[in-house]
JSON list of C-alpha atoms and ligand atoms in Angstrom, two decimals:
[
{"chain": "A", "resi": 1, "resn": "MET", "atom": "CA", "xyz": [53.32, -25.81, -18.06]},
{"chain": "A", "resi": 2, "resn": "LYS", "atom": "CA", "xyz": [52.36, -23.71, -21.02]},
{"chain": "A", "resi": 3, "resn": "THR", "atom": "CA", "xyz": [49.37, -25.89, -21.84]},
{"chain": "A", "resi": 4, "resn": "THR", "atom": "CA", "xyz": [48.15, -25.68, -18.28]},
{"chain": "A", "resi": 5, "resn": "HIS", "atom": "CA", "xyz": [48.40, -21.93, -18.47]},
{"chain": "A", "resi": 6, "resn": "ASP", "atom": "CA", "xyz": [46.55, -21.81, -21.75]},
{"chain": "A", "resi": 7, "resn": "LEU", "atom": "CA", "xyz": [43.90, -24.13, -20.47]},
{"chain": "A", "resi": 8, "resn": "CYS", "atom": "CA", "xyz": [43.46, -21.94, -17.45]},
{"chain": "A", "resi": 9, "resn": "SER", "atom": "CA", "xyz": [43.12, -18.73, -19.43]},
{"chain": "A", "resi": 10, "resn": "PHE", "atom": "CA", "xyz": [40.50, -20.43, -21.56]},
{"chain": "A", "resi": 11, "resn": "VAL", "atom": "CA", "xyz": [38.55, -21.93, -18.70]},
{"chain": "A", "resi": 12, "resn": "CYS", "atom": "CA", "xyz": [39.04, -18.96, -16.40]},
{"chain": "A", "resi": 13, "resn": "GLY", "atom": "CA", "xyz": [38.00, -16.65, -19.23]},
{"chain": "A", "resi": 14, "resn": "LEU", "atom": "CA", "xyz": [34.79, -18.61, -19.66]},
{"chain": "A", "resi": 15, "resn": "PHE", "atom": "CA", "xyz": [34.23, -18.48, -15.96]},
{"chain": "A", "resi": 16, "resn": "VAL", "atom": "CA", "xyz": [34.68, -14.72, -15.84]},
{"chain": "A", "resi": 17, "resn": "LEU", "atom": "CA", "xyz": [32.40, -14.28, -18.84]},
{"chain": "A", "resi": 18, "resn": "GLN", "atom": "CA", "xyz": [29.76, -16.42, -17.19]},
{"chain": "A", "resi": 19, "resn": "THR", "atom": "CA", "xyz": [29.99, -14.49, -13.92]},
{"chain": "A", "resi": 20, "resn": "VAL", "atom": "CA", "xyz": [29.84, -11.13, -15.63]},
{"chain": "A", "resi": 21, "resn": "SER", "atom": "CA", "xyz": [26.90, -12.00, -17.84]},
{"chain": "A", "resi": 22, "resn": "SER", "atom": "CA", "xyz": [24.84, -13.41, -15.00]},
{"chain": "A", "resi": 23, "resn": "ALA", "atom": "CA", "xyz": [25.70, -10.70, -12.46]},
{"chain": "A", "resi": 24, "resn": "PRO", "atom": "CA", "xyz": [23.17, -7.94, -13.26]},
{"chain": "A", "resi": 25, "resn": "GLU", "atom": "CA", "xyz": [20.22, -10.21, -12.69]},
{"chain": "A", "resi": 26, "resn": "VAL", "atom": "CA", "xyz": [18.04, -8.60, -10.04]},
{"chain": "A", "resi": 27, "resn": "SER", "atom": "CA", "xyz": [15.12, -10.46, -8.61]},
{"chain": "A", "resi": 28, "resn": "PRO", "atom": "CA", "xyz": [11.92, -8.93, -9.93]},
{"chain": "A", "resi": 29, "resn": "LEU", "atom": "CA", "xyz": [9.93, -6.75, -7.58]},
{"chain": "A", "resi": 30, "resn": "PRO", "atom": "CA", "xyz": [6.49, -7.82, -6.42]},
{"chain": "A", "resi": 31, "resn": "VAL", "atom": "CA", "xyz": [3.85, -6.45, -8.74]},
{"chain": "A", "resi": 32, "resn": "GLU", "atom": "CA", "xyz": [2.40, -4.15, -6.03]},
{"chain": "A", "resi": 33, "resn": "CYS", "atom": "CA", "xyz": [5.65, -2.23, -6.15]},
{"chain": "A", "resi": 34, "resn": "TYR", "atom": "CA", "xyz": [4.79, -0.96, -9.61]},
{"chain": "A", "resi": 35, "resn": "ASN", "atom": "CA", "xyz": [1.22, -0.15, -8.70]},
{"chain": "A", "resi": 36, "resn": "PRO", "atom": "CA", "xyz": [1.20, 0.76, -5.00]},
{"chain": "A", "resi": 37, "resn": "PRO", "atom": "CA", "xyz": [-2.26, 0.19, -3.52]},
{"chain": "A", "resi": 38, "resn": "GLY", "atom": "CA", "xyz": [-1.37, 2.92, -1.05]},
{"chain": "A", "resi": 39, "resn": "ASP", "atom": "CA", "xyz": [-2.76, 1.07, 1.94]},
{"chain": "A", "resi": 40, "resn": "SER", "atom": "CA", "xyz": [0.54, 0.57, 3.72]},
{"chain": "A", "resi": 41, "resn": "CYS", "atom": "CA", "xyz": [3.81, 2.26, 4.56]},
{"chain": "A", "resi": 42, "resn": "HIS", "atom": "CA", "xyz": [5.87, -0.88, 3.89]},
{"chain": "A", "resi": 43, "resn": "TRP", "atom": "CA", "xyz": [6.19, 0.04, 0.24]},
{"chain": "A", "resi": 44, "resn": "TYR", "atom": "CA", "xyz": [9.30, 2.08, 1.05]},
{"chain": "A", "resi": 45, "resn": "HIS", "atom": "CA", "xyz": [11.02, -0.87, 2.67]},
{"chain": "A", "resi": 46, "resn": "GLU", "atom": "CA", "xyz": [9.77, -3.54, 0.35]},
{"chain": "A", "resi": 47, "resn": "CYS", "atom": "CA", "xyz": [10.09, -1.75, -2.96]},
{"chain": "A", "resi": 48, "resn": "LEU", "atom": "CA", "xyz": [12.09, 1.48, -2.97]},
{"chain": "A", "resi": 49, "resn": "GLU", "atom": "CA", "xyz": [14.78, 0.28, -0.58]},
{"chain": "A", "resi": 50, "resn": "VAL", "atom": "CA", "xyz": [15.19, -2.97, -2.55]},
{"chain": "A", "resi": 51, "resn": "VAL", "atom": "CA", "xyz": [16.03, -1.17, -5.77]},
{"chain": "A", "resi": 52, "resn": "TYR", "atom": "CA", "xyz": [17.78, 1.80, -4.20]},
{"chain": "A", "resi": 53, "resn": "PRO", "atom": "CA", "xyz": [19.34, 0.82, -0.87]},
{"chain": "A", "resi": 54, "resn": "CYS", "atom": "CA", "xyz": [19.72, 4.32, 0.54]},
{"chain": "A", "resi": 55, "resn": "GLN", "atom": "CA", "xyz": [18.86, 3.62, 4.14]},
{"chain": "A", "resi": 56, "resn": "GLU", "atom": "CA", "xyz": [22.45, 4.03, 5.29]},
{"chain": "A", "resi": 57, "resn": "SER", "atom": "CA", "xyz": [23.05, 7.09, 3.13]},
{"chain": "A", "resi": 58, "resn": "VAL", "atom": "CA", "xyz": [22.89, 10.64, 4.50]},
{"chain": "A", "resi": 59, "resn": "ASP", "atom": "CA", "xyz": [20.41, 11.23, 1.70]},
{"chain": "A", "resi": 60, "resn": "ASP", "atom": "CA", "xyz": [18.08, 8.49, 2.77]},
{"chain": "A", "resi": 61, "resn": "TYR", "atom": "CA", "xyz": [14.57, 9.53, 1.85]},
{"chain": "A", "resi": 62, "resn": "GLY", "atom": "CA", "xyz": [12.46, 6.39, 1.81]},
{"chain": "A", "resi": 63, "resn": "VAL", "atom": "CA", "xyz": [12.96, 4.86, 5.18]},
{"chain": "A", "resi": 64, "resn": "ARG", "atom": "CA", "xyz": [14.03, 7.68, 7.43]},
{"chain": "A", "resi": 65, "resn": "TYR", "atom": "CA", "xyz": [11.76, 10.33, 6.03]},
{"chain": "A", "resi": 66, "resn": "ALA", "atom": "CA", "xyz": [8.86, 9.01, 3.98]},
{"chain": "A", "resi": 67, "resn": "GLU", "atom": "CA", "xyz": [8.13, 5.89, 5.95]},
{"chain": "A", "resi": 68, "resn": "LYS", "atom": "CA", "xyz": [8.29, 7.78, 9.21]},
{"chain": "A", "resi": 69, "resn": "TYR", "atom": "CA", "xyz": [5.74, 10.37, 8.07]},
{"chain": "A", "resi": 70, "resn": "CYS", "atom": "CA", "xyz": [3.60, 7.70, 6.49]},
{"chain": "A", "resi": 71, "resn": "THR", "atom": "CA", "xyz": [3.50, 5.74, 9.75]},
{"chain": "A", "resi": 72, "resn": "LEU", "atom": "CA", "xyz": [2.78, 8.81, 11.85]},
{"chain": "A", "resi": 73, "resn": "PHE", "atom": "CA", "xyz": [-0.13, 9.88, 9.66]},
{"chain": "A", "resi": 74, "resn": "THR", "atom": "CA", "xyz": [-1.53, 6.38, 9.64]},
{"chain": "A", "resi": 75, "resn": "LYS", "atom": "CA", "xyz": [-1.24, 6.16, 13.41]},
{"chain": "A", "resi": 76, "resn": "ASN", "atom": "CA", "xyz": [-2.93, 9.54, 13.90]},
{"chain": "A", "resi": 77, "resn": "SER", "atom": "CA", "xyz": [-5.67, 8.98, 11.33]},
{"chain": "A", "resi": 78, "resn": "PRO", "atom": "CA", "xyz": [-8.34, 8.34, 14.03]},
{"chain": "A", "resi": 79, "resn": "PHE", "atom": "CA", "xyz": [-8.00, 12.03, 14.91]},
{"chain": "A", "resi": 80, "resn": "PHE", "atom": "CA", "xyz": [-8.84, 13.12, 11.36]},
{"chain": "A", "resi": 81, "resn": "SER", "atom": "CA", "xyz": [-12.23, 13.89, 9.83]},
{"chain": "A", "resi": 82, "resn": "ASN", "atom": "CA", "xyz": [-13.56, 11.44, 7.22]},
{"chain": "A", "resi": 83, "resn": "LYS", "atom": "CA", "xyz": [-12.38, 13.72, 4.46]},
{"chain": "A", "resi": 84, "resn": "GLY", "atom": "CA", "xyz": [-9.04, 13.93, 6.25]},
{"chain": "A", "resi": 85, "resn": "LYS", "atom": "CA", "xyz": [-8.79, 10.15, 6.39]},
{"chain": "A", "resi": 86, "resn": "GLU", "atom": "CA", "xyz": [-9.51, 10.03, 2.68]},
{"chain": "A", "resi": 87, "resn": "TRP", "atom": "CA", "xyz": [-6.78, 12.62, 2.15]},
{"chain": "A", "resi": 88, "resn": "ILE", "atom": "CA", "xyz": [-4.27, 10.52, 4.12]},
{"chain": "A", "resi": 89, "resn": "ASN", "atom": "CA", "xyz": [-5.06, 7.44, 2.04]},
{"chain": "A", "resi": 90, "resn": "ALA", "atom": "CA", "xyz": [-4.87, 9.30, -1.25]},
{"chain": "A", "resi": 91, "resn": "THR", "atom": "CA", "xyz": [-1.67, 11.13, -0.35]},
{"chain": "A", "resi": 92, "resn": "ARG", "atom": "CA", "xyz": [0.04, 7.93, 0.78]},
{"chain": "A", "resi": 93, "resn": "LYS", "atom": "CA", "xyz": [-0.74, 6.35, -2.57]},
{"chain": "A", "resi": 94, "resn": "CYS", "atom": "CA", "xyz": [0.18, 9.46, -4.58]},
{"chain": "A", "resi": 95, "resn": "LEU", "atom": "CA", "xyz": [3.60, 9.82, -2.94]},
{"chain": "A", "resi": 96, "resn": "GLN", "atom": "CA", "xyz": [4.46, 6.20, -3.59]},
{"chain": "A", "resi": 97, "resn": "ALA", "atom": "CA", "xyz": [3.12, 6.19, -7.15]},
{"chain": "A", "resi": 98, "resn": "ALA", "atom": "CA", "xyz": [5.23, 9.28, -7.91]},
{"chain": "A", "resi": 99, "resn": "LEU", "atom": "CA", "xyz": [8.38, 7.21, -7.32]},
{"chain": "A", "resi": 100, "resn": "VAL", "atom": "CA", "xyz": [7.44, 4.19, -9.44]},
{"chain": "A", "resi": 101, "resn": "PRO", "atom": "CA", "xyz": [9.06, 5.65, -12.60]},
{"chain": "A", "resi": 102, "resn": "LEU", "atom": "CA", "xyz": [12.40, 5.48, -10.76]},
{"chain": "A", "resi": 103, "resn": "PHE", "atom": "CA", "xyz": [12.30, 1.69, -11.02]},
{"chain": "A", "resi": 104, "resn": "ARG", "atom": "CA", "xyz": [12.61, 1.94, -14.79]},
{"chain": "A", "resi": 105, "resn": "GLN", "atom": "CA", "xyz": [15.93, 3.76, -14.52]},
{"chain": "A", "resi": 106, "resn": "HIS", "atom": "CA", "xyz": [17.80, 0.66, -13.40]},
{"chain": "A", "resi": 107, "resn": "MET", "atom": "CA", "xyz": [19.63, 1.97, -10.37]},
{"chain": "A", "resi": 108, "resn": "THR", "atom": "CA", "xyz": [21.26, 4.79, -12.24]},
{"chain": "A", "resi": 109, "resn": "LEU", "atom": "CA", "xyz": [20.15, 7.42, -9.75]},
{"chain": "A", "resi": 110, "resn": "THR", "atom": "CA", "xyz": [21.95, 8.48, -6.62]},
{"chain": "A", "resi": 111, "resn": "CYS", "atom": "CA", "xyz": [20.23, 8.64, -3.24]},
{"chain": "A", "resi": 112, "resn": "LYS", "atom": "CA", "xyz": [20.43, 12.41, -3.39]},
{"chain": "A", "resi": 113, "resn": "GLU", "atom": "CA", "xyz": [18.67, 12.49, -6.77]},
{"chain": "A", "resi": 114, "resn": "ILE", "atom": "CA", "xyz": [15.93, 10.26, -5.45]},
{"chain": "A", "resi": 115, "resn": "LYS", "atom": "CA", "xyz": [15.40, 12.55, -2.51]},
{"chain": "A", "resi": 116, "resn": "THR", "atom": "CA", "xyz": [15.16, 15.57, -4.81]},
{"chain": "A", "resi": 117, "resn": "ILE", "atom": "CA", "xyz": [12.71, 13.86, -7.15]},
{"chain": "A", "resi": 118, "resn": "ALA", "atom": "CA", "xyz": [10.62, 12.71, -4.20]},
{"chain": "A", "resi": 119, "resn": "PHE", "atom": "CA", "xyz": [10.45, 16.17, -2.63]},
{"chain": "A", "resi": 120, "resn": "GLU", "atom": "CA", "xyz": [9.39, 17.63, -5.96]},
{"chain": "A", "resi": 121, "resn": "SER", "atom": "CA", "xyz": [6.32, 15.41, -5.96]},
{"chain": "A", "resi": 122, "resn": "HIS", "atom": "CA", "xyz": [5.26, 16.39, -2.45]},
{"chain": "A", "resi": 123, "resn": "ALA", "atom": "CA", "xyz": [3.46, 19.67, -2.98]},
{"chain": "A", "resi": 124, "resn": "GLU", "atom": "CA", "xyz": [1.29, 18.29, -5.76]},
{"chain": "A", "resi": 125, "resn": "CYS", "atom": "CA", "xyz": [0.50, 15.10, -3.85]},
{"chain": "A", "resi": 126, "resn": "TYR", "atom": "CA", "xyz": [-0.52, 17.06, -0.76]},
{"chain": "A", "resi": 127, "resn": "VAL", "atom": "CA", "xyz": [-2.60, 19.59, -2.62]},
{"chain": "A", "resi": 128, "resn": "ARG", "atom": "CA", "xyz": [-4.35, 17.18, -4.97]},
{"chain": "A", "resi": 129, "resn": "PRO", "atom": "CA", "xyz": [-3.57, 13.53, -4.22]},
{"chain": "A", "resi": 130, "resn": "SER", "atom": "CA", "xyz": [-6.74, 12.40, -5.98]},
{"chain": "A", "resi": 131, "resn": "PRO", "atom": "CA", "xyz": [-9.51, 14.15, -7.94]},
{"chain": "A", "resi": 132, "resn": "THR", "atom": "CA", "xyz": [-11.84, 14.07, -4.94]},
{"chain": "A", "resi": 133, "resn": "VAL", "atom": "CA", "xyz": [-9.77, 15.41, -2.09]},
{"chain": "A", "resi": 134, "resn": "SER", "atom": "CA", "xyz": [-7.38, 18.25, -1.41]},
{"chain": "A", "resi": 135, "resn": "PHE", "atom": "CA", "xyz": [-5.34, 19.52, 1.48]},
{"chain": "A", "resi": 136, "resn": "CYS", "atom": "CA", "xyz": [-6.82, 22.94, 0.77]},
{"chain": "A", "resi": 137, "resn": "ASP", "atom": "CA", "xyz": [-10.32, 21.68, 1.62]},
{"chain": "A", "resi": 138, "resn": "ILE", "atom": "CA", "xyz": [-9.63, 19.93, 4.89]},
{"chain": "A", "resi": 139, "resn": "VAL", "atom": "CA", "xyz": [-9.11, 23.03, 7.01]},
{"chain": "A", "resi": 140, "resn": "GLN", "atom": "CA", "xyz": [-10.63, 21.20, 9.98]},
{"chain": "A", "resi": 141, "resn": "ASP", "atom": "CA", "xyz": [-7.64, 18.81, 9.91]},
{"chain": "A", "resi": 142, "resn": "TRP", "atom": "CA", "xyz": [-4.84, 21.32, 9.44]},
{"chain": "A", "resi": 143, "resn": "LEU", "atom": "CA", "xyz": [-4.04, 21.54, 13.11]},
{"chain": "A", "resi": 144, "resn": "THR", "atom": "CA", "xyz": [-3.83, 17.75, 13.36]},
{"chain": "A", "resi": 145, "resn": "ILE", "atom": "CA", "xyz": [-1.62, 17.67, 10.28]},
{"chain": "A", "resi": 146, "resn": "PHE", "atom": "CA", "xyz": [0.64, 20.30, 11.78]},
{"chain": "A", "resi": 147, "resn": "TRP", "atom": "CA", "xyz": [0.80, 18.44, 15.05]},
{"chain": "A", "resi": 148, "resn": "THR", "atom": "CA", "xyz": [1.51, 15.16, 13.26]},
{"chain": "A", "resi": 149, "resn": "THR", "atom": "CA", "xyz": [4.38, 16.56, 11.17]},
{"chain": "A", "resi": 150, "resn": "LYS", "atom": "CA", "xyz": [5.78, 18.30, 14.23]},
{"chain": "A", "resi": 151, "resn": "GLN", "atom": "CA", "xyz": [6.29, 14.89, 15.83]},
{"chain": "A", "resi": 152, "resn": "ALA", "atom": "CA", "xyz": [8.65, 14.02, 13.01]},
{"chain": "A", "resi": 153, "resn": "PHE", "atom": "CA", "xyz": [10.46, 17.38, 12.79]},
{"chain": "A", "resi": 154, "resn": "VAL", "atom": "CA", "xyz": [13.93, 16.12, 13.49]},
{"chain": "A", "resi": 155, "resn": "ASP", "atom": "CA", "xyz": [16.05, 16.86, 10.46]},
{"chain": "A", "resi": 156, "resn": "SER", "atom": "CA", "xyz": [14.24, 18.50, 7.60]},
{"chain": "A", "resi": 157, "resn": "THR", "atom": "CA", "xyz": [12.62, 21.47, 9.33]},
{"chain": "A", "resi": 158, "resn": "LEU", "atom": "CA", "xyz": [13.62, 23.81, 6.54]},
{"chain": "A", "resi": 159, "resn": "SER", "atom": "CA", "xyz": [12.37, 21.58, 3.73]},
{"chain": "A", "resi": 160, "resn": "SER", "atom": "CA", "xyz": [9.14, 21.03, 5.66]},
{"chain": "A", "resi": 161, "resn": "LEU", "atom": "CA", "xyz": [8.61, 24.77, 5.94]},
{"chain": "A", "resi": 162, "resn": "LYS", "atom": "CA", "xyz": [9.41, 25.23, 2.25]},
{"chain": "A", "resi": 163, "resn": "LEU", "atom": "CA", "xyz": [6.90, 22.52, 1.47]},
{"chain": "A", "resi": 164, "resn": "LEU", "atom": "CA", "xyz": [4.23, 24.11, 3.62]},
{"chain": "A", "resi": 165, "resn": "ASN", "atom": "CA", "xyz": [4.89, 27.41, 1.90]},
{"chain": "A", "resi": 166, "resn": "GLU", "atom": "CA", "xyz": [4.54, 25.81, -1.53]},
{"chain": "A", "resi": 167, "resn": "VAL", "atom": "CA", "xyz": [1.38, 23.96, -0.53]},
{"chain": "A", "resi": 168, "resn": "MET", "atom": "CA", "xyz": [-0.23, 27.13, 0.80]},
{"chain": "A", "resi": 169, "resn": "ARG", "atom": "CA", "xyz": [0.75, 29.00, -2.34]},
{"chain": "A", "resi": 170, "resn": "ARG", "atom": "CA", "xyz": [-1.03, 26.38, -4.44]},
{"chain": "A", "resi": 171, "resn": "CYS", "atom": "CA", "xyz": [-4.09, 26.44, -2.20]},
{"chain": "A", "resi": 172, "resn": "THR", "atom": "CA", "xyz": [-4.29, 30.21, -2.54]},
{"chain": "A", "resi": 173, "resn": "GLN", "atom": "CA", "xyz": [-4.03, 29.89, -6.31]},
{"chain": "A", "resi": 174, "resn": "ARG", "atom": "CA", "xyz": [-6.88, 27.39, -6.32]},
{"chain": "A", "resi": 175, "resn": "LEU", "atom": "CA", "xyz": [-8.94, 29.76, -4.23]},
{"chain": "A", "resi": 176, "resn": "ILE", "atom": "CA", "xyz": [-8.47, 32.76, -6.47]},
{"chain": "A", "resi": 177, "resn": "GLY", "atom": "CA", "xyz": [-8.00, 30.89, -9.77]},
{"chain": "B", "resi": 1, "resn": "NAG", "atom": "C1", "xyz": [-8.27, 4.43, 4.31]},
{"chain": "B", "resi": 1, "resn": "NAG", "atom": "O1", "xyz": [-7.57, 3.23, 4.14]},
{"chain": "B", "resi": 1, "resn": "NAG", "atom": "C2", "xyz": [-7.81, 2.28, 5.16]},
{"chain": "B", "resi": 1, "resn": "NAG", "atom": "C3", "xyz": [-6.83, 1.13, 4.97]},
{"chain": "B", "resi": 1, "resn": "NAG", "atom": "O2", "xyz": [-6.78, 0.71, 3.63]},
{"chain": "B", "resi": 1, "resn": "NAG", "atom": "C4", "xyz": [-9.29, 1.87, 5.07]},
{"chain": "B", "resi": 1, "resn": "NAG", "atom": "O3", "xyz": [-9.58, 0.92, 6.07]},
{"chain": "B", "resi": 1, "resn": "NAG", "atom": "C5", "xyz": [-10.15, 3.11, 5.25]},
{"chain": "B", "resi": 1, "resn": "NAG", "atom": "O4", "xyz": [-11.50, 2.77, 5.06]},
{"chain": "B", "resi": 1, "resn": "NAG", "atom": "C6", "xyz": [-9.77, 4.20, 4.28]},
{"chain": "B", "resi": 1, "resn": "NAG", "atom": "N1", "xyz": [-10.49, 5.40, 4.67]},
{"chain": "B", "resi": 1, "resn": "NAG", "atom": "C7", "xyz": [-11.04, 6.26, 3.79]},
{"chain": "B", "resi": 1, "resn": "NAG", "atom": "C8", "xyz": [-11.82, 7.38, 4.36]},
{"chain": "B", "resi": 1, "resn": "NAG", "atom": "O5", "xyz": [-10.89, 6.15, 2.60]}
]
Protein backbone atom coordinates (compact mmCIF):
# COMPACT_ATOMS: atom_id res chain seq x y z
CA MET A 1 0.00 0.00 0.00
CA LYS A 2 2.76 2.34 1.00
CA THR A 3 4.79 1.58 -2.11
CA THR A 4 1.79 2.24 -4.31
CA HIS A 5 1.34 5.56 -2.60
CA ASP A 6 4.98 6.45 -3.00
CA LEU A 7 4.95 5.41 -6.60
CA CYS A 8 1.93 7.56 -7.18
CA SER A 9 3.41 10.65 -5.57
CA PHE A 10 6.48 10.19 -7.73
CA VAL A 11 4.63 9.60 -10.97
CA CYS A 12 1.88 12.09 -10.20
CA GLY A 13 4.51 14.64 -9.23
CA LEU A 14 6.21 14.17 -12.58
CA PHE A 15 2.89 14.48 -14.30
CA VAL A 16 2.08 17.74 -12.52
CA LEU A 17 5.54 19.09 -13.26
CA GLN A 18 5.13 18.21 -16.91
CA THR A 19 1.71 19.85 -17.12
CA VAL A 20 2.86 22.99 -15.37
CA SER A 21 5.98 23.41 -17.46
CA SER A 22 4.16 22.95 -20.74
CA ALA A 23 1.11 25.05 -19.85
CA PRO A 24 2.24 28.61 -20.69
CA GLU A 25 2.96 27.74 -24.28
CA VAL A 26 0.92 30.08 -26.45
CA SER A 27 0.76 29.57 -30.15
CA PRO A 28 2.78 32.28 -31.86
CA LEU A 29 0.87 35.07 -33.55
CA PRO A 30 1.01 35.49 -37.30
CA VAL A 31 3.81 37.85 -38.25
CA GLU A 32 1.37 40.51 -39.55
CA CYS A 33 0.19 40.93 -35.98
CA TYR A 34 3.52 42.47 -35.05
CA ASN A 35 3.65 44.67 -38.11
CA PRO A 36 0.06 45.48 -39.06
CA PRO A 37 -0.17 46.36 -42.75
CA GLY A 38 -3.17 48.46 -41.80
CA ASP A 39 -5.27 47.32 -44.73
CA SER A 40 -7.89 45.50 -42.70
CA CYS A 41 -9.95 45.70 -39.55
CA HIS A 42 -9.50 42.00 -38.75
CA TRP A 43 -6.31 42.73 -36.86
CA TYR A 44 -8.34 43.32 -33.70
CA HIS A 45 -9.97 39.90 -33.90
CA GLU A 46 -7.01 37.99 -35.20
CA CYS A 47 -4.26 39.53 -33.10
CA LEU A 48 -5.36 41.65 -30.15
CA GLU A 49 -8.26 39.44 -29.12
CA VAL A 50 -6.06 36.32 -29.33
CA VAL A 51 -3.56 37.64 -26.81
CA TYR A 52 -6.02 39.63 -24.72
CA PRO A 53 -9.49 38.07 -24.91
CA CYS A 54 -11.45 41.09 -23.73
CA GLN A 55 -14.45 40.78 -25.98
CA GLU A 56 -16.72 39.68 -23.15
CA SER A 57 -15.33 42.23 -20.71
CA VAL A 58 -17.10 45.53 -19.97
CA ASP A 59 -13.78 47.10 -20.91
CA ASP A 60 -13.65 45.56 -24.32
CA TYR A 61 -11.84 47.95 -26.61
CA GLY A 62 -10.69 45.94 -29.61
CA VAL A 63 -13.78 44.31 -30.92
CA ARG A 64 -16.64 46.43 -29.71
CA TYR A 65 -15.02 49.79 -30.16
CA ALA A 66 -11.99 49.79 -32.44
CA GLU A 67 -13.14 47.23 -34.94
CA LYS A 68 -16.53 48.86 -35.21
CA TYR A 69 -15.05 52.27 -36.01
CA CYS A 70 -12.50 50.72 -38.32
CA THR A 71 -15.24 48.95 -40.28
CA LEU A 72 -17.44 52.03 -40.45
CA PHE A 73 -14.64 54.22 -41.78
CA THR A 74 -13.66 51.60 -44.31
CA LYS A 75 -17.26 51.25 -45.44
CA ASN A 76 -17.70 55.01 -45.77
CA SER A 77 -14.35 55.65 -47.45
CA PRO A 78 -15.95 56.13 -50.92
CA PHE A 79 -17.43 59.36 -49.52
CA PHE A 80 -14.00 60.73 -48.60
CA SER A 81 -11.63 62.83 -50.69
CA ASN A 82 -8.40 61.16 -51.86
CA LYS A 83 -6.51 62.78 -49.02
CA GLY A 84 -9.26 61.59 -46.70
CA LYS A 85 -8.91 58.03 -47.97
CA GLU A 86 -5.19 58.25 -47.36
CA TRP A 87 -5.92 59.50 -43.84
CA ILE A 88 -8.25 56.54 -43.17
CA ASN A 89 -5.59 54.08 -44.31
CA ALA A 90 -2.84 55.72 -42.30
CA THR A 91 -4.95 56.07 -39.17
CA ARG A 92 -6.07 52.45 -39.31
CA LYS A 93 -2.45 51.35 -39.43
CA CYS A 94 -1.31 53.83 -36.76
CA LEU A 95 -3.97 52.74 -34.25
CA GLN A 96 -3.09 49.09 -34.67
CA ALA A 97 0.67 49.66 -34.59
CA ALA A 98 0.27 51.61 -31.34
CA LEU A 99 -0.97 48.44 -29.64
CA VAL A 100 1.76 46.08 -30.86
CA PRO A 101 4.01 46.78 -27.83
CA LEU A 102 1.26 45.24 -25.67
CA PHE A 103 2.11 41.82 -27.10
CA ARG A 104 5.50 41.96 -25.44
CA GLN A 105 3.95 42.26 -22.00
CA HIS A 106 2.78 38.65 -21.96
CA MET A 107 -0.83 39.07 -20.94
CA THR A 108 0.00 41.00 -17.81
CA LEU A 109 -2.39 43.83 -18.63
CA THR A 110 -6.04 44.04 -17.76
CA CYS A 111 -8.70 44.86 -20.35
CA LYS A 112 -9.19 48.22 -18.68
CA GLU A 113 -5.48 49.04 -18.99
CA ILE A 114 -5.53 48.11 -22.65
CA LYS A 115 -8.46 50.40 -23.24
CA THR A 116 -6.68 53.27 -21.51
CA ILE A 117 -3.46 52.74 -23.45
CA ALA A 118 -5.41 52.52 -26.69
CA PHE A 119 -7.35 55.72 -26.06
CA GLU A 120 -4.11 57.52 -25.26
CA SER A 121 -2.81 56.75 -28.75
CA HIS A 122 -5.92 58.04 -30.49
CA ALA A 123 -5.35 61.78 -30.60
CA GLU A 124 -1.86 61.44 -32.03
CA CYS A 125 -2.94 58.83 -34.58
CA TYR A 126 -5.81 61.01 -35.77
CA VAL A 127 -3.79 64.19 -35.95
CA ARG A 128 -0.68 62.73 -37.56
CA PRO A 129 -1.09 59.07 -38.54
CA SER A 130 1.73 59.35 -41.08
CA PRO A 131 4.17 62.10 -42.12
CA THR A 132 2.09 62.95 -45.18
CA VAL A 133 -1.43 63.30 -43.87
CA SER A 134 -3.23 64.91 -40.97
CA PHE A 135 -6.78 65.22 -39.74
CA CYS A 136 -6.15 68.94 -39.47
CA ASP A 137 -5.67 69.22 -43.24
CA ILE A 138 -8.70 67.31 -44.44
CA VAL A 139 -11.31 69.91 -43.54
CA GLN A 140 -13.34 68.84 -46.57
CA ASP A 141 -13.86 65.44 -44.89
CA TRP A 142 -14.66 66.58 -41.38
CA LEU A 143 -18.39 66.42 -41.87
CA THR A 144 -18.13 62.89 -43.23
CA ILE A 145 -15.92 61.93 -40.30
CA PHE A 146 -18.42 63.39 -37.88
CA TRP A 147 -21.26 61.60 -39.58
CA THR A 148 -19.31 58.33 -39.60
CA THR A 149 -18.46 58.46 -35.89
CA LYS A 150 -22.02 59.44 -35.08
CA GLN A 151 -23.18 56.11 -36.49
CA ALA A 152 -21.14 54.38 -33.82
CA PHE A 153 -22.00 56.70 -30.92
CA VAL A 154 -23.55 54.12 -28.66
CA ASP A 155 -21.48 53.95 -25.53
CA SER A 156 -18.47 56.21 -25.46
CA THR A 157 -20.03 59.57 -26.31
CA LEU A 158 -18.07 61.33 -23.60
CA SER A 159 -14.72 59.83 -24.55
CA SER A 160 -15.43 60.63 -28.20
CA LEU A 161 -16.08 64.26 -27.32
CA LYS A 162 -12.94 64.38 -25.19
CA LEU A 163 -11.03 62.94 -28.10
CA LEU A 164 -12.44 65.47 -30.53
CA ASN A 165 -11.53 68.22 -28.11
CA GLU A 166 -7.96 66.94 -27.83
CA VAL A 167 -7.64 66.53 -31.59
CA MET A 168 -8.86 70.07 -32.23
CA ARG A 169 -6.49 71.40 -29.58
CA ARG A 170 -3.58 69.76 -31.38
CA CYS A 171 -4.73 71.04 -34.76
CA THR A 172 -4.91 74.57 -33.37
CA GLN A 173 -1.41 74.21 -31.97
CA ARG A 174 -0.14 73.09 -35.37
CA LEU A 175 -1.81 76.08 -36.95
CA ILE A 176 -0.30 78.64 -34.63
CA GLY A 177 2.92 76.77 -33.80
C1 LIG B 1 -6.27 52.62 -48.99
O1 LIG B 1 -6.15 51.24 -48.79
C2 LIG B 1 -6.89 50.47 -49.71
C3 LIG B 1 -6.85 49.02 -49.24
O2 LIG B 1 -5.55 48.62 -48.90
C4 LIG B 1 -6.29 50.70 -51.10
O3 LIG B 1 -7.00 49.94 -52.06
C5 LIG B 1 -6.38 52.18 -51.43
O4 LIG B 1 -5.73 52.43 -52.65
C6 LIG B 1 -5.75 53.03 -50.36
N1 LIG B 1 -6.06 54.41 -50.64
C7 LIG B 1 -5.19 55.43 -50.48
C8 LIG B 1 -5.65 56.77 -50.93
O5 LIG B 1 -4.10 55.28 -49.99
